[in-house]
Amino acid sequence: MNRILTTHVGSLPRPAELLEANARMSAGDISADEFTAILDDAVATVIKQQREIGIDIVNDGEYGHIMTETVDYGAWWFYSFTRFGGLTMSEDVRFEFAPAASESKVQLQPFSERRDWTRFRDAYSDPASGIHTANSKATAFPIITAPITYIGQEAVQRDIELTLKALKANGLSAADGFVAALSPGSASRIGNDYYKNDVEVVNACADALHEEYKAITDAGLTVQIDDPSIAEAWDQVNPEPALEDYRDFIQVRIDALNRALEGIPEEQVRFHVCWGSWHGPHTTDIPFADIVDKVLQVKAHGYTFEAANARHAHEWKLWKDVQLPAGKVIIPGVVSHSTNVVEHPELVAERIENFAKLVGPENVIASTDCGLGGRVYPSIAWAKLEALAAGARIASERLFG
C-alpha cells in the first residue's frame, strides 16, 4: 500500500429516524423486525457516506448497539447489559469498576469523585459551562447475581450481517470493515453480588466476550476492542495512586482481554485506548508513556489512541523511544472529538507525518481520537472525517511521492 489508510474509532452520528426507532423498540412500540428494517437502511447509508468521503476501513457507526429505556442513551457501553446473562436490574444504581471485595490496592471511587471532576466541580456542575456532565438518567442498573454468560448471539449476528451487506453494496469486502466490542475491563463496570473479587468478575466477562469476538472475526471482519478502563480509570482513583499499583490494576484487565482473544487471529483485532470522551479539562489524565508498554501487550494487530486533543497531542514524541513490535500498526487520532473546530487538512497531514517518520508510514493508519457520535454535532462530525481523508491524501503524497 503506497498511501496512508484512514478509519475512525466507531461511533458515528445516528440519524433522527434511527434514534426514534431505538426508543420505540426499547419501549415495545415497534417489533424487532420493524426496527431491523430501519437499522438496515441506516447502516447501508452510513457505510456509503464513509466511502464517499474517502474512509478506507469502515463500520456500521455502532448503530446496532441498542440501549434500553431505563438507561441514559449517552452511555456508550450500556447496550451490553442486554448481551450478558447473570445480571439483575436493580434500583440500586452502582457504577463501579472494582467490586468492594477486590484485593487490588487500587480502589476506584464513584465517578463524581474523580480528581479532575473534583478540581473543577464548579464547571462540571454548571449546565452553562460547556463541560457539564449530568447525573445518569438510569432508573435501573445491572448487578451480577449469577454466573455471567453471553446471550447476545442474535444481536451481534445482526450487527455482522448488516455490516457485511452494506460493505458488499459498496464494493467492499469483510476485510474493509470492523465491528466494535467491549473489553472485559469495561464490561465489568457494574455491581457485583456474586463473584468473590474483581479478578473473577473481569475474567468472567472475558469468557463471555470471547464468543462475541469470535463471531465477528469468523465472519471475516475486524473486531475493535474498546477499552477506556486502561487509561480512564487512573483519574477515578482518589487520591492519586502509586503508579506501579495502578499498572498492576490494569495488568489484570490486559490479561483478561488476552484470555478473551485466545484463538482469535491477531490480524483481525485492533485495540482502542482512550481517556474518556467527555469534554472536560482532563488535567489528571495518565500520560500515555506510563501505560503504552501495557497497551502493546494486547494480542492485536493495531492500536488506536487519542493523539489530536489538546491534552495528548504532544505524545507522538514517545514513539522515538518506544519500539513498535514487528507486524503491528498504530492508528492515532489525528482529528479530535473534543472540539467543534474542524481540523485543517494540513494539520492532519502534519500529525500523520510526525508518526510516520518515527514508526514508518507503512505502519500508520489515520483515525479519530474517539467516537464522534454524540460528541460533536453531526454535520461537524462528517466535516472532521472529510478533513481526515483530505489530510491523509496530502500526507500520502509527501511520504510516498
Short mmCIF file of N, CA and C in Angstrom, two decimals, residues 63-213:
data_model
loop_
_atom_site.label_atom_id
_atom_site.label_comp_id
_atom_site.label_asym_id
_atom_site.label_seq_id
_atom_site.Cartn_x
_atom_site.Cartn_y
_atom_site.Cartn_z
N TYR A 63 -24.43 1.55 15.15
CA TYR A 63 -25.87 1.76 15.15
C TYR A 63 -26.63 0.60 15.79
N GLY A 64 -26.05 -0.58 15.75
CA GLY A 64 -26.73 -1.74 16.33
C GLY A 64 -26.58 -1.88 17.82
N HIS A 65 -25.84 -0.97 18.45
CA HIS A 65 -25.67 -1.03 19.90
C HIS A 65 -26.86 -0.36 20.58
N ILE A 66 -27.89 -1.14 20.76
CA ILE A 66 -29.17 -0.62 21.27
C ILE A 66 -29.11 -0.47 22.78
N MET A 67 -29.60 0.68 23.26
CA MET A 67 -29.74 0.92 24.68
C MET A 67 -31.14 0.48 25.13
N THR A 68 -31.40 0.52 26.41
CA THR A 68 -32.74 0.24 26.91
C THR A 68 -33.35 1.54 27.40
N GLU A 69 -34.66 1.52 27.61
CA GLU A 69 -35.33 2.75 28.02
C GLU A 69 -35.00 3.12 29.46
N THR A 70 -34.32 2.24 30.20
CA THR A 70 -34.05 2.50 31.61
C THR A 70 -32.72 3.18 31.84
N VAL A 71 -31.95 3.39 30.77
CA VAL A 71 -30.62 3.96 30.96
C VAL A 71 -30.39 5.13 30.03
N ASP A 72 -29.38 5.91 30.34
CA ASP A 72 -29.01 7.08 29.56
C ASP A 72 -28.46 6.66 28.21
N TYR A 73 -29.03 7.18 27.14
CA TYR A 73 -28.56 6.84 25.80
C TYR A 73 -27.13 7.32 25.57
N GLY A 74 -26.64 8.24 26.37
CA GLY A 74 -25.30 8.75 26.18
C GLY A 74 -24.22 7.82 26.69
N ALA A 75 -24.59 6.77 27.42
CA ALA A 75 -23.59 5.85 27.96
C ALA A 75 -23.28 4.79 26.90
N TRP A 76 -22.13 4.89 26.29
CA TRP A 76 -21.80 4.13 25.09
C TRP A 76 -21.81 2.62 25.31
N TRP A 77 -21.59 2.16 26.55
CA TRP A 77 -21.45 0.73 26.77
C TRP A 77 -22.69 0.08 27.39
N PHE A 78 -23.74 0.87 27.64
CA PHE A 78 -24.92 0.31 28.30
C PHE A 78 -25.63 -0.74 27.44
N TYR A 79 -25.41 -0.70 26.12
CA TYR A 79 -26.03 -1.71 25.26
C TYR A 79 -25.67 -3.13 25.69
N SER A 80 -24.50 -3.27 26.31
CA SER A 80 -24.01 -4.61 26.67
C SER A 80 -24.87 -5.28 27.74
N PHE A 81 -25.65 -4.49 28.46
CA PHE A 81 -26.47 -5.07 29.52
C PHE A 81 -27.44 -6.11 28.98
N THR A 82 -27.83 -5.96 27.71
CA THR A 82 -28.77 -6.91 27.11
C THR A 82 -28.04 -8.10 26.49
N ARG A 83 -26.71 -8.10 26.53
CA ARG A 83 -25.95 -9.19 25.91
C ARG A 83 -25.30 -10.11 26.93
N PHE A 84 -25.55 -9.85 28.21
CA PHE A 84 -25.00 -10.70 29.26
C PHE A 84 -26.11 -11.33 30.09
N GLY A 85 -25.99 -12.64 30.33
CA GLY A 85 -26.84 -13.29 31.30
C GLY A 85 -26.18 -13.22 32.67
N GLY A 86 -26.95 -13.42 33.72
CA GLY A 86 -26.42 -13.36 35.07
C GLY A 86 -26.58 -12.01 35.72
N LEU A 87 -27.26 -11.07 35.05
CA LEU A 87 -27.46 -9.72 35.57
C LEU A 87 -28.90 -9.55 36.03
N THR A 88 -29.07 -8.77 37.09
CA THR A 88 -30.39 -8.39 37.57
C THR A 88 -30.45 -6.88 37.61
N MET A 89 -31.45 -6.31 36.97
CA MET A 89 -31.62 -4.86 37.00
C MET A 89 -32.14 -4.45 38.37
N SER A 90 -31.53 -3.42 38.93
CA SER A 90 -31.86 -3.01 40.29
C SER A 90 -31.92 -1.49 40.38
N GLU A 91 -32.74 -0.99 41.29
CA GLU A 91 -32.76 0.46 41.53
C GLU A 91 -31.54 0.90 42.33
N ASP A 92 -30.77 -0.07 42.81
CA ASP A 92 -29.51 0.22 43.50
C ASP A 92 -28.47 0.52 42.42
N VAL A 93 -28.48 1.77 41.95
CA VAL A 93 -27.65 2.15 40.80
C VAL A 93 -26.20 2.27 41.22
N ARG A 94 -25.38 1.32 40.79
CA ARG A 94 -23.96 1.34 41.09
C ARG A 94 -23.19 1.54 39.79
N PHE A 95 -22.03 2.10 39.91
CA PHE A 95 -21.18 2.34 38.74
C PHE A 95 -19.76 2.11 39.21
N GLU A 96 -19.36 0.86 39.27
CA GLU A 96 -18.11 0.53 39.94
C GLU A 96 -17.22 -0.32 39.05
N PHE A 97 -16.04 0.17 38.82
CA PHE A 97 -15.06 -0.63 38.10
C PHE A 97 -14.68 -1.85 38.93
N ALA A 98 -14.36 -1.61 40.18
CA ALA A 98 -13.81 -2.67 41.02
C ALA A 98 -14.76 -2.99 42.16
N PRO A 99 -15.27 -4.23 42.26
CA PRO A 99 -16.14 -4.58 43.38
C PRO A 99 -15.45 -4.37 44.72
N ALA A 100 -16.23 -4.16 45.75
CA ALA A 100 -15.68 -3.84 47.06
C ALA A 100 -14.76 -4.93 47.57
N ALA A 101 -14.98 -6.18 47.12
CA ALA A 101 -14.16 -7.28 47.61
C ALA A 101 -12.82 -7.40 46.91
N SER A 102 -12.53 -6.48 45.99
CA SER A 102 -11.28 -6.54 45.26
C SER A 102 -10.09 -6.51 46.20
N GLU A 103 -9.08 -7.31 45.87
CA GLU A 103 -7.85 -7.32 46.65
C GLU A 103 -6.83 -6.32 46.13
N SER A 104 -7.17 -5.61 45.07
CA SER A 104 -6.26 -4.64 44.48
C SER A 104 -6.03 -3.46 45.42
N LYS A 105 -4.83 -2.91 45.37
CA LYS A 105 -4.53 -1.69 46.14
C LYS A 105 -5.24 -0.49 45.53
N VAL A 106 -5.68 -0.62 44.30
CA VAL A 106 -6.39 0.46 43.62
C VAL A 106 -7.89 0.29 43.84
N GLN A 107 -8.50 1.25 44.50
CA GLN A 107 -9.94 1.23 44.75
C GLN A 107 -10.56 2.45 44.10
N LEU A 108 -11.38 2.20 43.09
CA LEU A 108 -11.96 3.32 42.35
C LEU A 108 -13.15 3.92 43.09
N GLN A 109 -13.26 5.22 42.96
CA GLN A 109 -14.32 5.97 43.62
C GLN A 109 -15.48 6.20 42.64
N PRO A 110 -16.63 6.63 43.15
CA PRO A 110 -17.72 7.00 42.23
C PRO A 110 -17.24 8.04 41.23
N PHE A 111 -17.88 8.07 40.07
CA PHE A 111 -17.44 8.98 39.03
C PHE A 111 -17.45 10.43 39.50
N SER A 112 -18.36 10.77 40.37
CA SER A 112 -18.44 12.15 40.86
C SER A 112 -17.23 12.55 41.68
N GLU A 113 -16.45 11.57 42.13
CA GLU A 113 -15.27 11.84 42.94
C GLU A 113 -13.97 11.75 42.15
N ARG A 114 -14.07 11.70 40.85
CA ARG A 114 -12.85 11.75 40.03
C ARG A 114 -12.04 12.99 40.40
N ARG A 115 -10.71 12.90 40.29
CA ARG A 115 -9.88 14.02 40.68
C ARG A 115 -10.12 15.25 39.81
N ASP A 116 -10.24 15.02 38.49
CA ASP A 116 -10.50 16.15 37.58
C ASP A 116 -11.88 16.75 37.86
N TRP A 117 -12.85 15.90 38.13
CA TRP A 117 -14.21 16.38 38.39
C TRP A 117 -14.30 17.08 39.74
N THR A 118 -13.43 16.69 40.67
CA THR A 118 -13.38 17.36 41.97
C THR A 118 -12.73 18.74 41.84
N ARG A 119 -11.63 18.79 41.14
CA ARG A 119 -10.91 20.06 40.98
C ARG A 119 -11.79 21.10 40.29
N PHE A 120 -12.57 20.65 39.30
CA PHE A 120 -13.39 21.59 38.51
C PHE A 120 -14.89 21.33 38.76
N ARG A 121 -15.22 21.06 40.00
CA ARG A 121 -16.61 20.72 40.31
C ARG A 121 -17.56 21.86 39.94
N ASP A 122 -17.10 23.10 40.06
CA ASP A 122 -17.97 24.22 39.69
C ASP A 122 -18.35 24.14 38.22
N ALA A 123 -17.38 23.81 37.37
CA ALA A 123 -17.66 23.73 35.94
C ALA A 123 -18.49 22.49 35.60
N TYR A 124 -18.11 21.36 36.18
CA TYR A 124 -18.84 20.13 35.88
C TYR A 124 -20.29 20.20 36.37
N SER A 125 -20.54 21.04 37.35
CA SER A 125 -21.89 21.15 37.92
C SER A 125 -22.75 22.21 37.24
N ASP A 126 -22.14 23.01 36.39
CA ASP A 126 -22.84 24.14 35.78
C ASP A 126 -23.26 23.81 34.35
N PRO A 127 -24.57 23.71 34.07
CA PRO A 127 -25.03 23.38 32.72
C PRO A 127 -24.56 24.38 31.66
N ALA A 128 -24.19 25.60 32.09
CA ALA A 128 -23.76 26.61 31.13
C ALA A 128 -22.26 26.57 30.85
N SER A 129 -21.54 25.66 31.48
CA SER A 129 -20.08 25.65 31.38
C SER A 129 -19.56 25.07 30.06
N GLY A 130 -20.37 24.25 29.44
CA GLY A 130 -19.90 23.57 28.23
C GLY A 130 -19.28 22.22 28.51
N ILE A 131 -19.01 21.92 29.79
CA ILE A 131 -18.47 20.60 30.14
C ILE A 131 -19.36 19.92 31.15
N HIS A 132 -20.52 20.48 31.40
CA HIS A 132 -21.44 19.93 32.39
C HIS A 132 -21.72 18.46 32.08
N THR A 133 -21.59 17.62 33.09
CA THR A 133 -21.92 16.21 32.96
C THR A 133 -23.08 15.92 33.89
N ALA A 134 -24.25 15.73 33.31
CA ALA A 134 -25.44 15.50 34.12
C ALA A 134 -25.37 14.14 34.80
N ASN A 135 -26.10 13.99 35.88
CA ASN A 135 -26.20 12.69 36.52
C ASN A 135 -26.83 11.70 35.55
N SER A 136 -26.49 10.44 35.69
CA SER A 136 -27.06 9.43 34.83
C SER A 136 -28.58 9.45 34.91
N LYS A 137 -29.22 9.22 33.77
CA LYS A 137 -30.67 9.14 33.74
C LYS A 137 -31.16 7.74 34.07
N ALA A 138 -30.22 6.87 34.43
CA ALA A 138 -30.59 5.49 34.70
C ALA A 138 -31.54 5.39 35.88
N THR A 139 -32.61 4.64 35.69
CA THR A 139 -33.53 4.34 36.79
C THR A 139 -33.30 2.93 37.30
N ALA A 140 -32.52 2.16 36.56
CA ALA A 140 -32.15 0.81 36.99
C ALA A 140 -30.77 0.51 36.42
N PHE A 141 -30.05 -0.34 37.12
CA PHE A 141 -28.68 -0.63 36.74
C PHE A 141 -28.41 -2.10 37.04
N PRO A 142 -27.57 -2.77 36.25
CA PRO A 142 -27.37 -4.20 36.48
C PRO A 142 -26.43 -4.52 37.64
N ILE A 143 -26.76 -5.59 38.31
CA ILE A 143 -25.90 -6.16 39.34
C ILE A 143 -25.71 -7.64 39.00
N ILE A 144 -24.49 -8.12 39.11
CA ILE A 144 -24.22 -9.53 38.83
C ILE A 144 -24.77 -10.36 39.98
N THR A 145 -25.71 -11.23 39.69
CA THR A 145 -26.34 -12.06 40.72
C THR A 145 -26.20 -13.54 40.41
N ALA A 146 -25.59 -13.89 39.27
CA ALA A 146 -25.41 -15.28 38.85
C ALA A 146 -24.23 -15.32 37.90
N PRO A 147 -23.77 -16.50 37.50
CA PRO A 147 -22.64 -16.56 36.58
C PRO A 147 -22.92 -15.78 35.30
N ILE A 148 -21.92 -15.00 34.86
CA ILE A 148 -22.07 -14.23 33.63
C ILE A 148 -21.98 -15.17 32.43
N THR A 149 -22.94 -15.02 31.54
CA THR A 149 -22.95 -15.77 30.29
C THR A 149 -23.18 -14.80 29.13
N TYR A 150 -22.91 -15.26 27.92
CA TYR A 150 -23.15 -14.41 26.76
C TYR A 150 -24.47 -14.80 26.12
N ILE A 151 -25.38 -13.84 26.00
CA ILE A 151 -26.69 -14.10 25.41
C ILE A 151 -26.95 -13.15 24.23
N GLY A 152 -25.90 -12.56 23.70
CA GLY A 152 -26.05 -11.56 22.64
C GLY A 152 -25.88 -12.11 21.23
N GLN A 153 -26.06 -13.42 21.07
CA GLN A 153 -25.80 -14.03 19.76
C GLN A 153 -26.62 -13.40 18.64
N GLU A 154 -27.90 -13.20 18.86
CA GLU A 154 -28.74 -12.63 17.80
C GLU A 154 -28.35 -11.18 17.50
N ALA A 155 -28.04 -10.43 18.55
CA ALA A 155 -27.69 -9.02 18.37
C ALA A 155 -26.39 -8.87 17.59
N VAL A 156 -25.36 -9.62 17.97
CA VAL A 156 -24.09 -9.47 17.26
C VAL A 156 -24.19 -10.01 15.86
N GLN A 157 -25.00 -11.05 15.65
CA GLN A 157 -25.17 -11.58 14.30
C GLN A 157 -25.85 -10.56 13.40
N ARG A 158 -26.80 -9.81 13.98
CA ARG A 158 -27.44 -8.74 13.20
C ARG A 158 -26.42 -7.67 12.83
N ASP A 159 -25.56 -7.27 13.81
CA ASP A 159 -24.50 -6.29 13.52
C ASP A 159 -23.64 -6.77 12.36
N ILE A 160 -23.26 -8.04 12.41
CA ILE A 160 -22.38 -8.62 11.40
C ILE A 160 -23.06 -8.64 10.03
N GLU A 161 -24.28 -9.16 9.98
CA GLU A 161 -24.96 -9.34 8.69
C GLU A 161 -25.25 -8.00 8.01
N LEU A 162 -25.70 -7.01 8.79
CA LEU A 162 -26.00 -5.71 8.18
C LEU A 162 -24.72 -5.02 7.71
N THR A 163 -23.64 -5.19 8.46
CA THR A 163 -22.35 -4.60 8.04
C THR A 163 -21.85 -5.25 6.77
N LEU A 164 -21.89 -6.58 6.71
CA LEU A 164 -21.42 -7.28 5.51
C LEU A 164 -22.26 -6.93 4.29
N LYS A 165 -23.57 -6.82 4.48
CA LYS A 165 -24.46 -6.46 3.38
C LYS A 165 -24.11 -5.08 2.82
N ALA A 166 -23.89 -4.11 3.72
CA ALA A 166 -23.56 -2.75 3.28
C ALA A 166 -22.18 -2.69 2.65
N LEU A 167 -21.23 -3.44 3.18
CA LEU A 167 -19.90 -3.48 2.58
C LEU A 167 -19.98 -3.99 1.14
N LYS A 168 -20.71 -5.07 0.94
CA LYS A 168 -20.83 -5.65 -0.39
C LYS A 168 -21.48 -4.67 -1.36
N ALA A 169 -22.49 -3.94 -0.88
CA ALA A 169 -23.20 -2.98 -1.73
C ALA A 169 -22.29 -1.85 -2.18
N ASN A 170 -21.21 -1.62 -1.44
CA ASN A 170 -20.27 -0.55 -1.77
C ASN A 170 -18.97 -1.09 -2.38
N GLY A 171 -19.01 -2.34 -2.83
CA GLY A 171 -17.86 -2.92 -3.48
C GLY A 171 -16.71 -3.24 -2.55
N LEU A 172 -17.03 -3.42 -1.27
CA LEU A 172 -16.00 -3.69 -0.27
C LEU A 172 -16.10 -5.14 0.21
N SER A 173 -15.04 -5.60 0.84
CA SER A 173 -15.02 -6.95 1.41
C SER A 173 -15.07 -6.86 2.93
N ALA A 174 -15.22 -7.99 3.58
CA ALA A 174 -15.24 -8.04 5.04
C ALA A 174 -13.96 -7.46 5.62
N ALA A 175 -12.85 -7.61 4.92
CA ALA A 175 -11.56 -7.11 5.41
C ALA A 175 -11.53 -5.59 5.49
N ASP A 176 -12.48 -4.93 4.83
CA ASP A 176 -12.54 -3.46 4.85
C ASP A 176 -13.42 -2.94 5.99
N GLY A 177 -13.98 -3.83 6.79
CA GLY A 177 -14.91 -3.40 7.83
C GLY A 177 -14.52 -3.86 9.22
N PHE A 178 -15.03 -3.16 10.21
CA PHE A 178 -14.82 -3.56 11.60
C PHE A 178 -16.10 -3.39 12.39
N VAL A 179 -16.18 -4.13 13.49
CA VAL A 179 -17.29 -4.02 14.43
C VAL A 179 -16.70 -3.82 15.81
N ALA A 180 -17.22 -2.84 16.53
CA ALA A 180 -16.70 -2.54 17.87
C ALA A 180 -17.31 -3.47 18.92
N ALA A 181 -16.53 -3.77 19.94
CA ALA A 181 -16.99 -4.60 21.05
C ALA A 181 -16.31 -4.12 22.33
N LEU A 182 -16.93 -4.42 23.44
CA LEU A 182 -16.38 -4.03 24.74
C LEU A 182 -15.17 -4.86 25.12
N SER A 183 -14.32 -4.31 25.95
CA SER A 183 -13.28 -5.07 26.61
C SER A 183 -13.84 -5.66 27.90
N PRO A 184 -13.23 -6.71 28.43
CA PRO A 184 -13.67 -7.23 29.73
C PRO A 184 -13.60 -6.18 30.84
N GLY A 185 -12.56 -5.34 30.82
CA GLY A 185 -12.43 -4.32 31.86
C GLY A 185 -13.53 -3.29 31.82
N SER A 186 -14.01 -2.96 30.62
CA SER A 186 -15.11 -2.00 30.50
C SER A 186 -16.44 -2.66 30.85
N ALA A 187 -16.62 -3.90 30.42
CA ALA A 187 -17.88 -4.60 30.68
C ALA A 187 -18.11 -4.85 32.17
N SER A 188 -17.03 -4.87 32.94
CA SER A 188 -17.14 -5.22 34.36
C SER A 188 -17.49 -4.04 35.26
N ARG A 189 -17.80 -2.87 34.68
CA ARG A 189 -18.11 -1.69 35.48
C ARG A 189 -19.55 -1.72 35.98
N ILE A 190 -19.92 -2.77 36.65
CA ILE A 190 -21.28 -2.93 37.16
C ILE A 190 -21.22 -3.48 38.57
N GLY A 191 -22.34 -3.48 39.25
CA GLY A 191 -22.38 -4.01 40.61
C GLY A 191 -22.16 -5.51 40.63
N ASN A 192 -21.61 -6.01 41.70
CA ASN A 192 -21.31 -7.44 41.82
C ASN A 192 -21.77 -7.97 43.16
N ASP A 193 -22.71 -8.91 43.11
CA ASP A 193 -23.14 -9.60 44.32
C ASP A 193 -22.93 -11.11 44.19
N TYR A 194 -22.09 -11.53 43.25
CA TYR A 194 -21.92 -12.97 43.01
C TYR A 194 -20.47 -13.42 43.12
N TYR A 195 -19.57 -12.75 42.42
CA TYR A 195 -18.18 -13.20 42.40
C TYR A 195 -17.42 -12.71 43.63
N LYS A 196 -16.35 -13.44 43.96
CA LYS A 196 -15.60 -13.13 45.18
C LYS A 196 -14.77 -11.86 45.07
N ASN A 197 -14.26 -11.59 43.89
CA ASN A 197 -13.38 -10.43 43.77
C ASN A 197 -13.35 -9.91 42.34
N ASP A 198 -12.62 -8.85 42.17
CA ASP A 198 -12.51 -8.14 40.89
C ASP A 198 -11.95 -9.04 39.80
N VAL A 199 -10.95 -9.83 40.11
CA VAL A 199 -10.32 -10.68 39.10
C VAL A 199 -11.33 -11.67 38.54
N GLU A 200 -12.15 -12.24 39.41
CA GLU A 200 -13.17 -13.19 38.95
C GLU A 200 -14.18 -12.52 38.03
N VAL A 201 -14.57 -11.31 38.37
CA VAL A 201 -15.54 -10.59 37.54
C VAL A 201 -14.97 -10.32 36.15
N VAL A 202 -13.76 -9.80 36.10
CA VAL A 202 -13.16 -9.44 34.81
C VAL A 202 -12.95 -10.69 33.95
N ASN A 203 -12.53 -11.78 34.54
CA ASN A 203 -12.31 -12.99 33.77
C ASN A 203 -13.63 -13.61 33.30
N ALA A 204 -14.67 -13.49 34.10
CA ALA A 204 -15.98 -13.97 33.67
C ALA A 204 -16.47 -13.18 32.47
N CYS A 205 -16.26 -11.87 32.49
CA CYS A 205 -16.61 -11.03 31.34
C CYS A 205 -15.78 -11.43 30.12
N ALA A 206 -14.52 -11.76 30.35
CA ALA A 206 -13.64 -12.17 29.25
C ALA A 206 -14.16 -13.44 28.58
N ASP A 207 -14.55 -14.41 29.38
CA ASP A 207 -15.03 -15.68 28.82
C ASP A 207 -16.31 -15.47 28.02
N ALA A 208 -17.18 -14.58 28.49
CA ALA A 208 -18.42 -14.30 27.76
C ALA A 208 -18.13 -13.55 26.46
N LEU A 209 -17.26 -12.55 26.53
CA LEU A 209 -16.99 -11.71 25.35
C LEU A 209 -16.22 -12.45 24.27
N HIS A 210 -15.50 -13.50 24.65
CA HIS A 210 -14.80 -14.30 23.64
C HIS A 210 -15.76 -14.73 22.53
N GLU A 211 -16.99 -15.08 22.91
CA GLU A 211 -17.97 -15.52 21.93
C GLU A 211 -18.31 -14.41 20.93
N GLU A 212 -18.43 -13.16 21.42
CA GLU A 212 -18.72 -12.05 20.53
C GLU A 212 -17.55 -11.79 19.59
N TYR A 213 -16.34 -11.76 20.15
CA TYR A 213 -15.16 -11.52 19.32
C TYR A 213 -15.04 -12.57 18.21
#
